Amino acid sequence: MSRALPKYNKRRVGLAGGAAAVALTGAVIAGTALAGESSEGGGADARTLAGPGTVSCPDVASQLPAIPASAQAEVDRNLALLDQQITEANKRLVDTVGQGGPNFVQNAILGPLEDKRVATVNRIATAIGRTADRPAGLDSLAACSLDTQGDPAAPGQEETGGTETAAPPAGDAGAGGGDAGAGGGDAGAGQDGDASGVGTISCPDVAPQLPAIPASAQAEVDRNLALLDQQITEANKRLVDTVGQGGPNFVQNAILGPLEDKRVATVNRIATAIGRTADRPAGLDSLAACTLTK
């Protein structure tokens, strides 16, 4: 018994030591795994919590000339709209994190924002131009950029001196006309069938809805009618090029919405060109929205 006891004790010590070693090994493995998980999780959290950036736009108010009293209310209303557009774009940046391909922000947020700003600054210019010299070059303030470090600009505090972009053909975009107006047929551009299976863009035809066009406006009207066709062609090409991108609202947000904004500016230029020497046609804005035909 006296000899067995030490052997037993040795065996017990050996077993206990082995168990401790196993436990220690398990703790090391678990610690390593947890450390790896924590590191990866922290990275994921950092990516999730990192801000998607903010939209920076040139400041329009500081670039305006003296505003006639008769235009002040309309100018103020459109300056407020510019701020609202930036706020909405920043919200979309947050709401759509991770969606779409590498060009999603440009195609679905910055591009549509620029189109809206073009129409808005043209309304400002037109309001001023009714009783004073129409300010030129405001279109160059329409393009915005993505600032990946800064905070959202406070209303009315957009950056000054933005990047210039190519402006649409010269012409005013009037106050916008009413919502009335007969809906025409589908525009011819891009309506020759869909070989890709993604559908085609259908837009109301603007030309048949126009009144008699003064000779002095014919060239500008023709140029903008051609631009409407070109816009539809480009939208149909984007339908094919972006198949599978984005969520269920991608086509509306990244293609149909921007197309409508471009068409609003274009039909307003047509209306303004005619209105210089004849009655300005009303309601052309109602022809701007397009649909996807499968």
C-alpha angles and dihedrals in degrees: 000000000000090000095041093052096064090047089050091048090049091050091048091048090047093050092046091049091050091049090049090050091050091048091048091049090049091049091051091049092045091046091050092048092047091047090052091046092048091050093049092042090050090052091050091049090049091052092046096046096040111108116252089224132256135265116253119196133178114262110252101185093063091053097055124104123228107312117226113236090240090059099040098094094048092045092049091049092053094044087055088049090055089055091047091051091054092048091051091048091052090050090052090052089059096040095051101044108150096014126127131357131304092290096047096108092050095044100039103030117014096038096050090043091055091050091052092048092050090057092044098049089046089056088051091050091048093050091053093042094060092075104011141027110307110242112240129213100029089129087071088068094058101085117088132191137213114254107199094189110034131080123248113283115251115246109287092012102097115146117273126235100029127189115284118238132189108279124220118258110300117273142101123272101216128217089287111259124237133299093250121099136115116271111238130205126280116293114253098232113097094003099110096104134280118268094173098058093232095106133245135261116254119196133175112262110248102189097069090051094059123101123228107312117226113236090240090059100040098094094048093045092049091049092053094044088055088049090055089056091047091051091054091048091051091047091052090050090052089052089060097040095051101044109150096014125127131355132303092291096048096107092050095044100039103030117014096039095050090044091055091050091052092048092050090056092045098049089046089056088052091050092048093049091054092042094060092075104011140026110308109242112240129212100031088128088072088067094058102085118088134191138214114248114199 
